[in-house]
Every structure is written in structure tokens, then in C-alpha cells.
Short mmCIF file of C-alpha atoms in Angstrom, two decimals:
data_model
loop_
_atom_site.label_atom_id
_atom_site.label_comp_id
_atom_site.label_asym_id
_atom_site.label_seq_id
_atom_site.Cartn_x
_atom_site.Cartn_y
_atom_site.Cartn_z
CA THR L 402 113.92 -52.94 136.53
CA ASN L 403 113.51 -54.11 140.04
CA MET L 404 112.14 -57.48 139.10
CA ALA L 405 111.40 -58.25 142.78
CA PHE L 406 109.04 -55.43 143.12
CA GLU L 407 107.13 -55.15 139.93
CA PRO L 408 105.80 -58.68 139.32
CA ALA L 409 103.80 -58.79 142.63
CA GLN L 410 102.06 -55.59 141.81
CA LEU L 411 101.35 -56.65 138.39
CA LEU L 412 100.03 -60.02 139.45
CA LYS L 413 97.78 -58.38 141.94
CA ARG L 414 96.52 -55.98 139.24
CA ILE L 415 95.56 -58.53 136.55
CA GLN L 416 93.98 -60.70 139.29
CA VAL L 417 91.71 -57.76 140.15
CA ALA L 418 90.91 -57.28 136.42
CA ILE L 419 90.10 -60.83 135.85
CA ASP L 420 87.77 -60.57 139.03
CA ASN L 421 86.12 -57.31 137.63
CA VAL L 422 85.21 -59.18 134.40
CA GLU L 423 84.09 -62.33 136.17
CA LYS L 424 81.90 -60.68 138.68
CA GLY L 425 79.63 -59.32 136.01
CA LEU L 426 79.42 -62.30 133.64
CA GLY L 427 75.86 -62.85 132.58
CA LYS L 428 74.93 -59.14 133.71
CA MET L 429 77.01 -57.18 131.26
CA ASP L 430 76.02 -56.43 127.72
CA SER L 431 78.83 -56.68 125.04
CA LYS L 432 79.78 -52.92 125.53
CA GLN L 433 80.18 -53.22 129.23
CA ARG L 434 82.07 -56.47 128.78
CA ALA L 435 84.51 -54.83 126.25
CA ILE L 436 85.22 -51.96 128.73
CA LYS L 437 85.99 -54.35 131.60
CA SER L 438 88.00 -56.46 129.05
CA LYS L 439 89.95 -53.49 128.13
CA GLY L 440 91.25 -53.22 131.70
CA LEU L 441 92.32 -56.92 131.77
CA GLU L 442 94.11 -56.43 128.38
CA ASP L 443 96.01 -53.33 129.62
CA ALA L 444 97.16 -55.37 132.73
CA MET L 445 98.24 -58.20 130.54
CA ARG L 446 100.16 -55.97 128.00
CA ASP L 447 102.07 -54.55 131.14
CA ILE L 448 103.01 -58.24 132.07
CA VAL L 449 104.09 -59.17 128.55
CA THR L 450 106.31 -55.90 128.64
CA LEU L 451 107.88 -56.74 131.87
CA ILE L 452 108.54 -60.19 130.71
CA GLU L 453 110.16 -59.16 127.40
CA LYS L 454 112.17 -56.50 129.31
CA ALA L 455 113.47 -59.03 131.67
CA GLU L 456 114.36 -61.47 128.85
CA LYS L 457 116.32 -58.79 127.19
CA ALA L 458 118.36 -58.23 130.22
CA GLN L 459 118.81 -62.22 130.45
CA GLU L 460 116.92 -62.36 133.65
CA ASP L 461 115.19 -65.90 134.48
CA VAL L 462 111.45 -65.25 134.14
CA THR L 463 110.60 -68.93 134.95
CA GLU L 464 109.21 -68.26 138.53
CA PHE L 465 106.96 -65.31 137.14
CA LEU L 466 105.48 -67.49 134.37
CA GLU L 467 104.86 -70.32 136.81
CA GLU L 468 103.03 -67.85 139.15
CA LEU L 469 100.79 -67.10 136.14
CA MET L 470 99.94 -70.68 136.14
CA LYS L 471 99.46 -71.16 139.92
CA LEU L 472 97.11 -68.08 140.16
CA ASN L 473 95.29 -69.78 137.09
CA ILE L 474 95.77 -66.73 135.13
CA LEU L 475 97.02 -68.27 132.02
CA LYS L 476 93.67 -70.45 132.16
CA SER L 477 91.52 -67.21 132.69
CA LEU L 478 93.21 -65.44 129.60
CA ILE L 479 92.04 -68.31 127.40
CA PHE L 480 88.52 -68.14 128.86
CA HIS L 481 88.24 -64.52 128.09
CA LEU L 482 90.19 -64.71 124.83
CA HIS L 483 87.30 -64.31 122.57
CA TYR L 484 86.48 -60.88 123.91
CA PHE L 485 89.88 -59.49 123.46
CA THR L 486 90.96 -57.26 120.79
CA LYS L 487 93.33 -58.57 118.02
CA GLU L 488 96.39 -57.23 119.90
CA GLY L 489 95.08 -58.56 123.17
CA LYS L 490 94.69 -62.02 121.57
CA GLN L 491 98.29 -61.91 120.23
CA ASP L 492 99.51 -60.87 123.80
CA VAL L 493 97.77 -63.97 125.30
CA ARG L 494 99.23 -66.15 122.55
CA GLY L 495 102.77 -64.55 123.41
CA LEU L 496 102.44 -65.46 127.01
CA TRP L 497 101.37 -68.94 126.40
CA LEU L 498 104.20 -69.48 123.81
CA LYS L 499 106.71 -68.05 126.19
CA SER L 500 105.44 -70.62 128.77
CA ILE L 501 105.89 -73.38 126.46
CA ARG L 502 109.19 -72.31 125.12
CA ASN L 503 110.65 -71.79 128.54
CA ARG L 504 112.11 -75.29 129.41
CA LYS L 505 111.72 -75.01 133.14
CA ALA L 506 108.29 -73.34 133.07
CA ARG L 507 107.27 -75.89 130.45
CA LYS L 508 107.15 -78.84 132.92
CA THR L 509 104.86 -76.84 135.31
CA LEU L 510 102.59 -75.96 132.42
CA TRP L 511 102.07 -79.58 131.39
CA ASN L 512 101.17 -80.51 134.94
CA HIS L 513 98.80 -77.53 135.15
CA ILE L 514 97.10 -78.66 131.99
CA ARG L 515 96.94 -82.18 133.32
CA GLU L 516 95.17 -80.95 136.56
CA ASN L 517 92.92 -78.52 134.48
CA PRO L 518 91.97 -80.46 131.30
CA GLU L 519 89.22 -77.79 130.82
CA ILE L 520 92.06 -75.63 129.48
CA LEU L 521 92.14 -77.86 126.32
CA ILE L 522 88.36 -77.75 125.99
CA LEU L 523 88.47 -73.91 126.08
CA LEU L 524 91.33 -73.74 123.42
CA VAL L 525 89.33 -76.15 121.28
CA ARG L 526 86.18 -74.22 121.61
CA GLY L 527 87.87 -70.95 120.95
CA ALA L 528 89.12 -72.35 117.66
CA SER L 529 85.52 -73.15 116.54
CA VAL L 530 84.37 -69.48 116.97
CA LYS L 531 87.09 -67.90 114.73
CA CYS L 532 89.34 -67.26 117.63
CA TYR L 533 92.63 -68.47 115.58
CA ASP L 534 95.13 -67.77 118.31
CA SER L 535 93.62 -70.49 120.54
CA GLY L 536 94.28 -72.92 117.67
CA GLU L 537 97.98 -71.69 117.66
CA ILE L 538 98.16 -72.18 121.26
CA PHE L 539 96.52 -75.83 121.11
CA ARG L 540 98.83 -76.84 118.39
CA ALA L 541 102.00 -75.62 120.26
CA CYS L 542 100.83 -77.68 123.29
CA LEU L 543 100.34 -80.77 121.33
CA ILE L 544 103.44 -80.51 119.39
CA ASN L 545 105.65 -79.89 122.67
CA SER L 546 104.07 -82.20 124.96
CA SER L 547 103.47 -85.96 124.64
CA ALA L 548 101.46 -85.81 127.68
CA VAL L 549 99.01 -83.33 126.28
CA HIS L 550 98.77 -85.28 122.95
CA TYR L 551 98.06 -88.41 124.77
CA LEU L 552 95.38 -86.60 126.83
CA VAL L 553 93.60 -85.21 123.49
CA LEU L 554 93.94 -88.25 121.57
CA ASN L 555 92.15 -90.34 124.25
CA SER L 556 89.54 -87.73 124.95
CA PRO L 557 86.02 -86.96 123.23
CA LEU L 558 87.92 -83.76 121.84
CA VAL L 559 89.50 -85.66 118.97
CA TRP L 560 85.93 -86.62 117.65
CA GLN L 561 84.63 -82.94 117.60
CA TYR L 562 87.26 -82.24 114.74
CA PHE L 563 85.05 -84.11 112.43
CA LYS L 564 82.46 -81.45 113.06
CA PHE L 565 84.92 -78.60 112.94
CA VAL L 566 86.87 -79.51 109.81
CA ALA L 567 83.49 -79.87 107.94
CA GLN L 568 82.53 -76.40 108.12
CA GLU L 569 81.95 -74.35 105.02
CA ASP L 570 83.84 -71.32 106.17
CA PHE L 571 87.24 -71.94 104.68
CA GLU L 572 89.40 -70.28 107.31
CA LEU L 573 87.49 -72.26 110.22
CA SER L 574 87.87 -75.47 108.24
CA SER L 575 91.55 -74.87 107.42
CA ASP L 576 92.49 -74.08 111.10
CA ALA L 577 90.52 -76.97 112.25
CA PHE L 578 92.37 -79.33 109.81
CA LYS L 579 95.80 -77.99 111.17
CA SER L 580 94.89 -79.07 114.56
CA PHE L 581 93.42 -82.42 113.56
CA LYS L 582 96.57 -83.05 111.56
CA THR L 583 98.60 -82.23 114.53
CA ILE L 584 96.63 -84.56 116.58
CA LEU L 585 97.08 -87.51 113.87
CA SER L 586 100.65 -87.13 113.08
CA ARG L 587 103.95 -86.93 115.22
CA ARG L 588 107.28 -85.89 113.86
CA LYS L 589 109.72 -87.73 116.22
CA ALA L 590 108.92 -89.94 119.17
CA ASP L 591 108.18 -93.45 118.14
CA LYS L 592 106.11 -94.05 121.30
CA GLU L 593 103.79 -91.29 120.25
CA LYS L 594 103.44 -92.58 116.72
CA ARG L 595 102.60 -95.88 117.98
CA GLY L 596 99.91 -94.24 120.35
CA ILE L 597 98.17 -92.84 117.06
CA THR L 598 98.51 -96.09 115.13
CA LYS L 599 96.73 -97.74 118.28
CA PHE L 600 94.16 -95.10 118.16
CA LEU L 601 93.34 -95.78 114.51
CA LYS L 602 93.11 -99.59 114.97
CA ASP L 603 91.21 -99.45 118.08
CA ASN L 604 88.45 -96.78 116.49
CA PHE L 605 89.09 -98.02 112.94
CA ASP L 606 85.16 -98.38 112.11
CA MET L 607 83.95 -95.18 113.51
CA PHE L 608 87.04 -93.14 112.58
CA PHE L 609 87.02 -94.02 108.94
CA LYS L 610 83.22 -93.87 108.64
CA LYS L 611 83.43 -90.25 109.87
CA PHE L 612 86.34 -89.59 107.58
CA CYS L 613 84.35 -91.17 104.60
CA ASP L 614 81.70 -88.56 105.22
CA LEU L 615 84.29 -85.90 104.79
CA LEU L 616 85.17 -87.27 101.53
CA MET L 617 81.69 -86.97 100.37
CA SER L 618 81.26 -83.47 101.48
CA ASP L 619 79.70 -81.15 98.91
CA VAL L 620 82.12 -78.39 100.19
CA PHE L 621 85.14 -78.59 97.80
CA HIS L 622 87.86 -77.28 100.26
CA VAL L 623 86.74 -79.80 102.88
CA LYS L 624 86.80 -82.86 100.57
CA LEU L 625 90.38 -81.67 99.04
CA GLN L 626 91.82 -81.25 102.63
CA ALA L 627 90.23 -84.50 104.02
CA LEU L 628 91.80 -86.45 101.06
CA LYS L 629 95.25 -84.77 101.65
CA LEU L 630 95.12 -85.86 105.26
CA LEU L 631 93.97 -89.35 104.59
CA SER L 632 96.76 -89.82 102.01
CA GLU L 633 99.33 -88.50 104.62
CA ILE L 634 97.90 -90.84 107.41
CA LEU L 635 97.95 -93.96 105.06
CA GLN L 636 101.43 -93.17 103.72
CA LYS L 637 103.09 -93.27 107.11
CA ARG L 638 105.20 -96.21 107.66
CA GLU L 639 103.85 -96.89 111.13
CA ASN L 640 100.32 -96.87 109.80
CA PHE L 641 100.96 -99.89 107.37
CA SER L 642 98.54 -102.19 109.15
CA VAL L 643 95.85 -99.55 109.19
CA MET L 644 96.43 -98.81 105.35
CA VAL L 645 96.22 -102.49 104.56
CA LYS L 646 92.75 -102.61 106.31
CA PHE L 647 91.59 -99.42 104.65
CA ILE L 648 92.27 -100.58 101.14
CA SER L 649 90.41 -103.99 101.95
CA TYR L 650 86.88 -102.23 101.73
CA PRO L 651 85.24 -101.85 98.42
CA SER L 652 83.21 -98.92 99.55
CA HIS L 653 86.66 -97.05 100.07
CA LEU L 654 87.74 -98.03 96.65
CA HIS L 655 84.60 -96.70 95.13
CA LEU L 656 84.92 -93.38 96.86
CA MET L 657 88.59 -93.06 95.66
CA ILE L 658 87.60 -93.90 92.14
CA ASP L 659 84.59 -91.20 92.41
CA ASN L 660 87.09 -88.58 93.47
CA LEU L 661 89.75 -89.61 90.91
CA CYS L 662 87.35 -89.64 87.90
CA ALA L 663 85.18 -86.52 89.02
CA ASP L 664 84.66 -84.09 86.14
CA ASP L 665 84.75 -80.81 87.86
CA SER L 666 87.51 -78.33 86.31
CA ARG L 667 88.51 -77.63 89.81
CA GLU L 668 89.50 -81.27 90.37
CA LYS L 669 93.13 -81.36 89.42
CA GLY L 670 94.21 -81.06 92.94
CA MET L 671 91.54 -83.53 94.03
CA LYS L 672 92.77 -86.07 91.39
CA PHE L 673 96.31 -85.68 92.79
CA GLN L 674 95.35 -86.42 96.14
CA ALA L 675 92.85 -89.24 95.36
CA PHE L 676 95.56 -90.79 93.05
CA HIS L 677 97.88 -91.16 95.99
CA VAL L 678 95.24 -93.23 97.86
CA PHE L 679 93.89 -95.04 94.91
CA LYS L 680 97.38 -96.33 93.88
CA PHE L 681 97.55 -98.37 97.21
CA PHE L 682 94.54 -100.49 96.23
CA VAL L 683 96.02 -101.34 92.83
CA ALA L 684 99.40 -102.01 94.08
CA ASN L 685 98.28 -104.41 96.78
CA PRO L 686 99.69 -107.79 95.82
CA LYS L 687 96.89 -109.31 97.90
CA LYS L 688 93.89 -107.75 96.44
CA GLY L 689 90.70 -109.62 97.67
CA LYS L 690 88.17 -110.76 95.09
CA THR L 691 85.72 -107.87 96.01
CA ILE L 692 88.44 -105.26 95.27
CA LEU L 693 89.33 -106.83 91.90
CA ASN L 694 85.75 -106.85 91.02
CA VAL L 695 85.25 -103.24 91.49
CA LEU L 696 88.38 -102.52 89.63
CA ARG L 697 87.32 -104.54 86.75
CA ALA L 698 83.78 -103.14 86.76
CA ARG L 699 85.07 -99.59 86.70
CA ARG L 700 88.20 -100.27 84.38
CA THR L 701 86.96 -98.28 81.49
CA GLU L 702 86.42 -94.98 83.44
CA ILE L 703 89.63 -95.38 85.44
CA LEU L 704 91.79 -95.99 82.38
CA ARG L 705 90.09 -93.02 80.67
CA THR L 706 90.89 -90.83 83.76
CA LEU L 707 94.49 -92.07 84.17
CA ILE L 708 95.30 -91.69 80.41
CA GLU L 709 93.96 -88.09 80.40
CA MET L 710 96.01 -87.36 83.59
CA LYS L 711 99.11 -88.69 81.70
CA ARG L 712 98.39 -86.39 78.76
CA THR L 713 97.75 -83.33 80.90
CA GLU L 714 100.82 -84.00 83.03
CA GLU L 715 103.05 -82.33 80.68
CA GLN L 716 101.23 -79.02 80.71
CA SER L 717 100.68 -78.91 84.38
CA GLU L 718 102.98 -78.58 87.17
CA ILE L 719 101.49 -81.63 88.87
CA GLU L 720 103.69 -84.62 88.59
CA TYR L 721 103.05 -88.31 89.28
CA GLY L 722 106.57 -89.67 88.41
CA ARG L 723 106.67 -93.20 87.30
CA GLU L 724 103.61 -94.57 89.31
CA LEU L 725 101.23 -93.16 86.66
CA PRO L 726 102.32 -95.32 83.90
CA LEU L 727 102.71 -98.40 86.15
CA LEU L 728 99.21 -97.87 87.31
CA ILE L 729 97.84 -97.62 83.60
CA ASP L 730 99.64 -101.09 82.87
CA ARG L 731 98.16 -102.53 85.93
CA ILE L 732 94.70 -101.62 85.17
CA ARG L 733 95.04 -102.52 81.51
CA GLU L 734 96.08 -106.00 82.67
CA LEU L 735 92.86 -106.60 84.46
CA GLU L 736 90.60 -108.58 82.20
#
């Protein structure tokens, strides 16, 4: 292909297609909008095809990807994502992921997002209306850019996730939990891990108050995934001081015992997750008087539950290892 010739034409064509859709916003019914969106989708498909052809021929597509950013095309595609067909959404995701994976274009992209932070709002909003491709793009940005991660962590967006994860719709809630977890955990850079710990310390009261609301949800999958995420947050070495503060609250302990000792037949997974937070309270060598009082007051039901868990451990694939008998001994010793 003549790479120098085609891109300019394609860029012009997609800009015209975007204008066509945007001129009619608010005046079109959904059928008209679908027709206009189809024109935009076709133009995008040709761009994706061109990039894939160029990549196969090992041509550098960096400049072309950067043009898509400069002309605000990548941003516009996110804005209209909701109206695309399944294939169209995959193409948008493909273009974004190509831009993120291209080492040179990536830097331009992070600057582009910094200058246009509304892109992040569009991505987050998309995920909340069952557009899961925007959730994937959002997580790819978070994972690959400490600047984007910092922006999100220090914006009101992070707080919206408490609402998104609490939804009764299982798929919506699960996708939101994936993003929430991506915001609250980093795999590598220590500096970013410290940023999360600082965020949790600075916002401790509000964050864990909202988190405890999730742990009291009537929706089973919300409660289960919240417990799992809480356990992951508290087990991270860098969050040690956050964990120590969390386990000093009697209300937090009551909540864990409620989840640990719940009688529902579905609760095996729940017990497992609650156990891994509950053990912190018991293992803490510097337990406060109020925590000891709660453990003593609820000693009988805790023991009954732990002994039952040990009995059924043999038949189930859930394993607690050496921690369970140890915890049983610790609770027995409380008089």
C-alpha cells in the first residue's frame, strides 16, 4: 500500500463521518443515529484494516496513531462508542489498544488524556451502561500509565465506583469491580503503591465507611466481591498501617463475624473471604480492649463456625491450611 497516500484520505473521511453524526445530535431518533453511526463505523473499519496491513508489512504506524489523537478522533470514538455495533466497539477497542501498545505513540496518548481528562469520564460512564469495551480500554490505560492512574486516584471518579460495583446486574457489577481493583492495586512500581496507600490513609473514614456498606449489601455477588477485594487490599505489605487501623474498629470486626457465621448455603465462598480478613483481628498481638470484648461476647458462635469449617474442609476444595486450627486455639483461649 502507499502508506503516504491512503491515511490522509481515510482521516478526512472519518472526520466527515464524525461531523455527520455530531451535527444531528439531539435531533435524530435512534434509527437515524444508527444509520449515521454505520458510516462512522465503516470509516473506522478501513482505518483498522490499513493499520493492520501496515503492521504486517512492518511499517511504522506511530505517526498515523498520533494523528488520530491530534484530530480528536480517538476521543470522538469513545464518545460514540455506545451506539456502535458489537464489531464497531471491538474496532474502537482495537485502535485504543494499538495506541497503548505502541511505545512511541503511547507517550502522546498519555499527554492527550492529561489535556483531555474528560476521556476518562467517558470511559467510566461507558462501562456503567453495559459498554464493556470502554471498561477494558479504561483498565489498559490505568495499567500502562502511572500518570493516568494518579489522575484517576485523585479525582472524584474513584468514588463513583462504589455506586457502580453495588449494582444488582452481575455483569455490570463484575466489570466495575475489575476496574475498581485496577485502581486500588499496582503490580510493580513502588511509587504508585505508595500513592494508593496514601490515598487509603488520607481518605480512611470515608473509604471504609462506603466499603462497609458494600459488605452489608443484600446482593450476594456484591458482598462476595467486596470481601474479596477488601482481603486483597489489607493483605498487601505496603498497606500494613491501613490494615492495622482497619482491625482496630469493633464495628469492622462485627461485620466480619456476621459474614463468617452467616447460615446461607451459598456462603462457602463468603466464609472463605471473611476468614481471610477475620484472621487479622485475631492474630493482632496488640488487640484493644474493645476488640477483645467483641471476640469474647461472640466466642461461642465463632467457635461453632470455625469448627464446622474445619470439619467440612476435608470434603470441599476450599483450604485454610494451618491458619484454621491456629485460630480455633486462639479463640478457645479467650475467657
